[in-house]
């Protein structure tokens, strides 16, 4: 940016891993007069949203829409299924795994925390071992993040389901899919998840302020006996009112219009194409990082995130200063760093309404910013990413198989 300029030309590069840029079509859908939230027109829109969101979670069961951010839907998942003092098994995949555990503690639950080095996702074997140790079946829920947004690790949810079954354990299975839903394949029913927690501001491309609980029959049954206090987040009132297209309170009505539009856009592109696009952009980013000679925070190549890449800077280089310089100079926002690695890495979000050109713009800026900040690296990361993307389009079948 020209120094001392009051304006930065062009669109801001919002490369944080959510909220993601809201596409014009969704902005247009949001931009309309407010209507009666207890009238017939709104009931029709709500019913479309409630049916549509099921196709995104891949469930035939109800999905509840909350006027709250993802943190609210975390709370709803716990408070509707559990009782004070219940033991829950959680995994320290990173910042968000840690925050969910903190919430469980505040709510009077007893989390058992499987610790990690923040460089891996959840390990199905470690979960199975913990559940096998629990001879009296006192653990009431296993809570895992599908995608740990703070580190870029994608946990295989189907394998965690298998681990719970292999241990013969009856615990509920609660999964946070906030930064993977509508970006990576997610199958609430097929994977035997009891509560899936989603958010609007990532793959669904909406502004922040809406979140979801997809619920299984088992979770619904648990909600009838769970003793944690619930009011705003109570599922029963919601399910009753949703049947006729309404909410127990005034929902964020315009966001429901936006949600219907977002779901339509995802199906127009085709969910499998959406997932393939995210995979391609993530792989292109990792190729650039490797070419630069920098290190990916996530160490497990089998658990790489399709939506975010966390990049470690070499010793002695402050990632927060790097982010500030890039913002000031190139009008780009990267994700911050957390926990034991605070100040040591930055995150590139590559999710939502993003295409090859947007990503390559962001990677070009990153390569320039690395030079400007004096971070030692090799050139050619952007070229390598371009070569990969070109090859992926030349042979989509090969790219999909990789
Ligand atoms: N879980 C994950 C994986 C997230 O990425 C986030 C936010 O980025 C949250 C939970 C919290 O959601 P919110 O900030 O919408 O409350």
mmCIF file of N, CA and C in Angstrom, residues 136-219:
data_model
loop_
_atom_site.group_PDB
_atom_site.id
_atom_site.type_symbol
_atom_site.label_atom_id
_atom_site.label_comp_id
_atom_site.label_asym_id
_atom_site.label_seq_id
_atom_site.Cartn_x
_atom_site.Cartn_y
_atom_site.Cartn_z
ATOM 1 N N UNK A 136 -16.318 -49.414 33.424
ATOM 2 C CA UNK A 136 -17.696 -49.202 33.907
ATOM 3 C C UNK A 136 -18.532 -48.329 32.966
ATOM 4 N N UNK A 137 -17.969 -48.029 31.827
ATOM 5 C CA UNK A 137 -18.674 -47.217 30.803
ATOM 6 C C UNK A 137 -19.184 -45.900 31.382
ATOM 7 N N UNK A 138 -18.290 -45.222 32.082
ATOM 8 C CA UNK A 138 -18.682 -43.941 32.703
ATOM 9 C C UNK A 138 -18.533 -42.759 31.745
ATOM 10 N N UNK A 139 -17.724 -42.930 30.706
ATOM 11 C CA UNK A 139 -17.565 -41.835 29.735
ATOM 12 C C UNK A 139 -18.851 -41.741 28.916
ATOM 13 N N UNK A 140 -19.440 -40.556 28.926
ATOM 14 C CA UNK A 140 -20.750 -40.401 28.271
ATOM 15 C C UNK A 140 -20.648 -39.867 26.851
ATOM 16 N N UNK A 141 -19.544 -39.236 26.534
ATOM 17 C CA UNK A 141 -19.420 -38.701 25.167
ATOM 18 C C UNK A 141 -17.956 -38.613 24.754
ATOM 19 N N UNK A 142 -17.725 -38.860 23.470
ATOM 20 C CA UNK A 142 -16.411 -38.633 22.860
ATOM 21 C C UNK A 142 -16.580 -37.403 21.969
ATOM 22 N N UNK A 143 -15.760 -36.384 22.208
ATOM 23 C CA UNK A 143 -15.897 -35.118 21.465
ATOM 24 C C UNK A 143 -14.628 -34.871 20.650
ATOM 25 N N UNK A 144 -14.791 -34.754 19.353
ATOM 26 C CA UNK A 144 -13.633 -34.621 18.466
ATOM 27 C C UNK A 144 -13.897 -33.529 17.430
ATOM 28 N N UNK A 145 -12.842 -32.829 17.035
ATOM 29 C CA UNK A 145 -12.968 -31.867 15.935
ATOM 30 C C UNK A 145 -12.616 -32.562 14.628
ATOM 31 N N UNK A 146 -13.483 -32.457 13.630
ATOM 32 C CA UNK A 146 -13.137 -33.005 12.323
ATOM 33 C C UNK A 146 -11.926 -32.258 11.774
ATOM 34 N N UNK A 147 -12.023 -30.922 11.805
ATOM 35 C CA UNK A 147 -10.904 -30.113 11.299
ATOM 36 C C UNK A 147 -10.475 -29.130 12.382
ATOM 37 N N UNK A 148 -9.261 -29.278 12.868
ATOM 38 C CA UNK A 148 -8.751 -28.342 13.888
ATOM 39 C C UNK A 148 -8.245 -27.104 13.156
ATOM 40 N N UNK A 149 -9.015 -26.038 13.241
ATOM 41 C CA UNK A 149 -8.742 -24.826 12.467
ATOM 42 C C UNK A 149 -7.460 -24.123 12.889
ATOM 43 N N UNK A 150 -7.036 -24.339 14.126
ATOM 44 C CA UNK A 150 -5.852 -23.617 14.600
ATOM 45 C C UNK A 150 -4.544 -24.224 14.108
ATOM 46 N N UNK A 151 -4.595 -25.477 13.638
ATOM 47 C CA UNK A 151 -3.345 -26.138 13.246
ATOM 48 C C UNK A 151 -3.369 -26.735 11.847
ATOM 49 N N UNK A 152 -4.584 -26.985 11.334
ATOM 50 C CA UNK A 152 -4.685 -27.590 10.003
ATOM 51 C C UNK A 152 -4.572 -29.100 10.005
ATOM 52 N N UNK A 153 -5.240 -29.742 10.967
ATOM 53 C CA UNK A 153 -5.238 -31.211 11.011
ATOM 54 C C UNK A 153 -6.663 -31.727 10.841
ATOM 55 N N UNK A 154 -6.833 -32.663 9.916
ATOM 56 C CA UNK A 154 -8.153 -33.239 9.641
ATOM 57 C C UNK A 154 -8.202 -34.652 10.238
ATOM 58 N N UNK A 155 -9.093 -34.850 11.185
ATOM 59 C CA UNK A 155 -9.201 -36.162 11.847
ATOM 60 C C UNK A 155 -10.179 -37.063 11.074
ATOM 61 N N UNK A 156 -9.795 -38.332 10.886
ATOM 62 C CA UNK A 156 -10.695 -39.245 10.148
ATOM 63 C C UNK A 156 -11.859 -39.680 11.042
ATOM 64 N N UNK A 157 -13.026 -39.099 10.826
ATOM 65 C CA UNK A 157 -14.175 -39.330 11.710
ATOM 66 C C UNK A 157 -14.689 -40.774 11.615
ATOM 67 N N UNK A 158 -14.684 -41.331 10.403
ATOM 68 C CA UNK A 158 -15.157 -42.723 10.263
ATOM 69 C C UNK A 158 -14.277 -43.655 11.097
ATOM 70 N N UNK A 159 -12.980 -43.368 11.163
ATOM 71 C CA UNK A 159 -12.074 -44.231 11.941
ATOM 72 C C UNK A 159 -12.290 -44.069 13.441
ATOM 73 N N UNK A 160 -12.658 -42.874 13.861
ATOM 74 C CA UNK A 160 -12.945 -42.685 15.294
ATOM 75 C C UNK A 160 -14.224 -43.472 15.635
ATOM 76 N N UNK A 161 -15.195 -43.428 14.733
ATOM 77 C CA UNK A 161 -16.430 -44.222 14.949
ATOM 78 C C UNK A 161 -16.057 -45.698 15.115
ATOM 79 N N UNK A 162 -15.177 -46.190 14.224
ATOM 80 C CA UNK A 162 -14.763 -47.600 14.294
ATOM 81 C C UNK A 162 -14.083 -47.889 15.622
ATOM 82 N N UNK A 163 -13.275 -46.931 16.099
ATOM 83 C CA UNK A 163 -12.551 -47.115 17.363
ATOM 84 C C UNK A 163 -13.537 -47.209 18.534
ATOM 85 N N UNK A 164 -14.576 -46.383 18.502
ATOM 86 C CA UNK A 164 -15.584 -46.420 19.583
ATOM 87 C C UNK A 164 -16.288 -47.784 19.547
ATOM 88 N N UNK A 165 -16.613 -48.229 18.342
ATOM 89 C CA UNK A 165 -17.309 -49.516 18.207
ATOM 90 C C UNK A 165 -16.397 -50.674 18.606
ATOM 91 N N UNK A 166 -15.121 -50.569 18.207
ATOM 92 C CA UNK A 166 -14.180 -51.657 18.534
ATOM 93 C C UNK A 166 -14.037 -51.806 20.046
ATOM 94 N N UNK A 167 -14.136 -50.691 20.756
ATOM 95 C CA UNK A 167 -14.021 -50.750 22.229
ATOM 96 C C UNK A 167 -15.356 -51.175 22.845
ATOM 97 N N UNK A 168 -16.385 -51.330 22.015
ATOM 98 C CA UNK A 168 -17.716 -51.725 22.502
ATOM 99 C C UNK A 168 -18.280 -50.713 23.482
ATOM 100 N N UNK A 169 -18.001 -49.437 23.212
ATOM 101 C CA UNK A 169 -18.380 -48.400 24.184
ATOM 102 C C UNK A 169 -19.652 -47.664 23.753
ATOM 103 N N UNK A 170 -20.580 -47.412 24.688
ATOM 104 C CA UNK A 170 -21.853 -46.774 24.312
ATOM 105 C C UNK A 170 -21.826 -45.241 24.281
ATOM 106 N N UNK A 171 -20.660 -44.632 24.498
ATOM 107 C CA UNK A 171 -20.604 -43.153 24.564
ATOM 108 C C UNK A 171 -21.197 -42.514 23.311
ATOM 109 N N UNK A 172 -21.778 -41.344 23.503
ATOM 110 C CA UNK A 172 -22.236 -40.551 22.365
ATOM 111 C C UNK A 172 -21.004 -40.040 21.614
ATOM 112 N N UNK A 173 -21.181 -39.766 20.323
ATOM 113 C CA UNK A 173 -20.074 -39.269 19.501
ATOM 114 C C UNK A 173 -20.438 -37.864 19.009
ATOM 115 N N UNK A 174 -19.713 -36.866 19.527
ATOM 116 C CA UNK A 174 -19.979 -35.456 19.197
ATOM 117 C C UNK A 174 -18.831 -34.928 18.329
ATOM 118 N N UNK A 175 -19.158 -34.378 17.192
ATOM 119 C CA UNK A 175 -18.108 -33.935 16.261
ATOM 120 C C UNK A 175 -18.300 -32.469 15.869
ATOM 121 N N UNK A 176 -17.234 -31.709 15.961
ATOM 122 C CA UNK A 176 -17.200 -30.322 15.498
ATOM 123 C C UNK A 176 -16.766 -30.345 14.030
ATOM 124 N N UNK A 177 -17.665 -29.922 13.152
ATOM 125 C CA UNK A 177 -17.318 -29.872 11.724
ATOM 126 C C UNK A 177 -17.378 -28.419 11.213
ATOM 127 N N UNK A 178 -17.116 -27.502 12.151
ATOM 128 C CA UNK A 178 -17.273 -26.071 11.847
ATOM 129 C C UNK A 178 -16.407 -25.632 10.665
ATOM 130 N N UNK A 179 -15.148 -26.047 10.650
ATOM 131 C CA UNK A 179 -14.294 -25.578 9.546
ATOM 132 C C UNK A 179 -14.061 -26.650 8.481
ATOM 133 N N UNK A 180 -14.930 -27.662 8.429
ATOM 134 C CA UNK A 180 -14.835 -28.657 7.348
ATOM 135 C C UNK A 180 -16.144 -28.785 6.590
ATOM 136 N N UNK A 181 -17.272 -28.490 7.252
ATOM 137 C CA UNK A 181 -18.575 -28.663 6.615
ATOM 138 C C UNK A 181 -18.665 -27.854 5.321
ATOM 139 N N UNK A 182 -19.116 -28.532 4.268
ATOM 140 C CA UNK A 182 -19.289 -27.910 2.954
ATOM 141 C C UNK A 182 -17.953 -27.557 2.291
ATOM 142 N N UNK A 183 -16.868 -28.104 2.833
ATOM 143 C CA UNK A 183 -15.545 -27.941 2.209
ATOM 144 C C UNK A 183 -14.881 -29.312 2.058
ATOM 145 N N UNK A 184 -15.147 -30.193 3.038
ATOM 146 C CA UNK A 184 -14.619 -31.560 2.996
ATOM 147 C C UNK A 184 -15.814 -32.497 3.134
ATOM 148 N N UNK A 185 -15.661 -33.710 2.612
ATOM 149 C CA UNK A 185 -16.764 -34.669 2.711
ATOM 150 C C UNK A 185 -17.091 -34.899 4.179
ATOM 151 N N UNK A 186 -18.374 -34.865 4.492
ATOM 152 C CA UNK A 186 -18.797 -35.091 5.870
ATOM 153 C C UNK A 186 -20.107 -35.872 5.829
ATOM 154 N N UNK A 187 -20.183 -36.952 6.619
ATOM 155 C CA UNK A 187 -21.342 -37.851 6.530
ATOM 156 C C UNK A 187 -21.884 -38.158 7.920
ATOM 157 N N UNK A 188 -22.782 -37.307 8.390
ATOM 158 C CA UNK A 188 -23.317 -37.443 9.751
ATOM 159 C C UNK A 188 -23.928 -38.825 9.970
ATOM 160 N N UNK A 189 -24.792 -39.267 9.083
ATOM 161 C CA UNK A 189 -25.476 -40.558 9.288
ATOM 162 C C UNK A 189 -24.512 -41.725 9.102
ATOM 163 N N UNK A 190 -23.841 -41.737 7.962
ATOM 164 C CA UNK A 190 -22.992 -42.901 7.636
ATOM 165 C C UNK A 190 -21.881 -43.101 8.668
ATOM 166 N N UNK A 191 -21.358 -42.033 9.201
ATOM 167 C CA UNK A 191 -20.257 -42.143 10.160
ATOM 168 C C UNK A 191 -20.749 -42.321 11.605
ATOM 169 N N UNK A 192 -22.047 -42.438 11.767
ATOM 170 C CA UNK A 192 -22.582 -42.708 13.107
ATOM 171 C C UNK A 192 -22.260 -41.610 14.110
ATOM 172 N N UNK A 193 -22.368 -40.370 13.670
ATOM 173 C CA UNK A 193 -22.131 -39.247 14.589
ATOM 174 C C UNK A 193 -23.457 -38.931 15.293
ATOM 175 N N UNK A 194 -23.397 -38.643 16.588
ATOM 176 C CA UNK A 194 -24.631 -38.347 17.331
ATOM 177 C C UNK A 194 -24.987 -36.859 17.293
ATOM 178 N N UNK A 195 -23.991 -36.001 17.472
ATOM 179 C CA UNK A 195 -24.252 -34.569 17.277
ATOM 180 C C UNK A 195 -23.108 -34.006 16.424
ATOM 181 N N UNK A 196 -23.457 -33.418 15.298
ATOM 182 C CA UNK A 196 -22.466 -32.705 14.480
ATOM 183 C C UNK A 196 -22.689 -31.220 14.681
ATOM 184 N N UNK A 197 -21.611 -30.528 14.979
ATOM 185 C CA UNK A 197 -21.683 -29.090 15.249
ATOM 186 C C UNK A 197 -21.129 -28.337 14.033
ATOM 187 N N UNK A 198 -21.941 -27.474 13.443
ATOM 188 C CA UNK A 198 -21.490 -26.727 12.262
ATOM 189 C C UNK A 198 -21.615 -25.228 12.462
ATOM 190 N N UNK A 199 -20.998 -24.484 11.574
ATOM 191 C CA UNK A 199 -21.072 -23.019 11.616
ATOM 192 C C UNK A 199 -21.300 -22.490 10.202
ATOM 193 N N UNK A 200 -21.856 -21.287 10.098
ATOM 194 C CA UNK A 200 -22.258 -20.762 8.796
ATOM 195 C C UNK A 200 -21.134 -20.056 8.047
ATOM 196 N N UNK A 201 -20.135 -19.577 8.803
ATOM 197 C CA UNK A 201 -19.218 -18.577 8.239
ATOM 198 C C UNK A 201 -17.971 -19.156 7.576
ATOM 199 N N UNK A 202 -18.020 -20.468 7.259
ATOM 200 C CA UNK A 202 -16.823 -21.067 6.640
ATOM 201 C C UNK A 202 -17.232 -21.625 5.275
ATOM 202 N N UNK A 203 -17.409 -22.939 5.167
ATOM 203 C CA UNK A 203 -17.748 -23.517 3.867
ATOM 204 C C UNK A 203 -19.111 -23.097 3.347
ATOM 205 N N UNK A 204 -20.007 -22.723 4.231
ATOM 206 C CA UNK A 204 -21.341 -22.314 3.784
ATOM 207 C C UNK A 204 -21.363 -20.875 3.260
ATOM 208 N N UNK A 205 -20.269 -20.151 3.469
ATOM 209 C CA UNK A 205 -20.028 -18.841 2.838
ATOM 210 C C UNK A 205 -20.940 -17.719 3.342
ATOM 211 N N UNK A 206 -21.543 -17.901 4.510
ATOM 212 C CA UNK A 206 -22.412 -16.868 5.086
ATOM 213 C C UNK A 206 -21.610 -15.989 6.032
ATOM 214 N N UNK A 207 -22.163 -14.847 6.423
ATOM 215 C CA UNK A 207 -21.505 -14.100 7.502
ATOM 216 C C UNK A 207 -21.602 -14.888 8.810
ATOM 217 N N UNK A 208 -20.827 -14.529 9.828
ATOM 218 C CA UNK A 208 -20.926 -15.233 11.116
ATOM 219 C C UNK A 208 -22.271 -14.973 11.780
ATOM 220 N N UNK A 209 -22.658 -15.851 12.705
ATOM 221 C CA UNK A 209 -23.881 -15.617 13.479
ATOM 222 C C UNK A 209 -24.921 -16.704 13.358
ATOM 223 N N UNK A 210 -24.583 -17.813 12.686
ATOM 224 C CA UNK A 210 -25.530 -18.921 12.580
ATOM 225 C C UNK A 210 -24.752 -20.225 12.775
ATOM 226 N N UNK A 211 -25.358 -21.173 13.484
ATOM 227 C CA UNK A 211 -24.673 -22.450 13.687
ATOM 228 C C UNK A 211 -25.688 -23.583 13.765
ATOM 229 N N UNK A 212 -25.183 -24.809 13.805
ATOM 230 C CA UNK A 212 -26.049 -25.976 13.610
ATOM 231 C C UNK A 212 -25.720 -27.129 14.559
ATOM 232 N N UNK A 213 -26.742 -27.897 14.875
ATOM 233 C CA UNK A 213 -26.576 -29.230 15.477
ATOM 234 C C UNK A 213 -27.328 -30.218 14.594
ATOM 235 N N UNK A 214 -26.606 -31.153 13.993
ATOM 236 C CA UNK A 214 -27.271 -32.292 13.347
ATOM 237 C C UNK A 214 -27.333 -33.376 14.405
ATOM 238 N N UNK A 215 -28.488 -34.022 14.557
ATOM 239 C CA UNK A 215 -28.632 -34.923 15.716
ATOM 240 C C UNK A 215 -29.142 -36.308 15.307
ATOM 241 N N UNK A 216 -28.597 -37.322 15.968
ATOM 242 C CA UNK A 216 -29.024 -38.702 15.709
ATOM 243 C C UNK A 216 -30.209 -39.045 16.619
ATOM 244 N N UNK A 217 -30.844 -40.179 16.365
ATOM 245 C CA UNK A 217 -31.936 -40.644 17.247
ATOM 246 C C UNK A 217 -31.400 -40.868 18.662
ATOM 247 N N UNK A 218 -30.166 -41.396 18.730
ATOM 248 C CA UNK A 218 -29.582 -41.671 20.058
ATOM 249 C C UNK A 218 -29.379 -40.366 20.840
ATOM 250 N N UNK A 219 -28.949 -39.332 20.133
ATOM 251 C CA UNK A 219 -28.738 -38.036 20.802
ATOM 252 C C UNK A 219 -30.074 -37.451 21.245
#
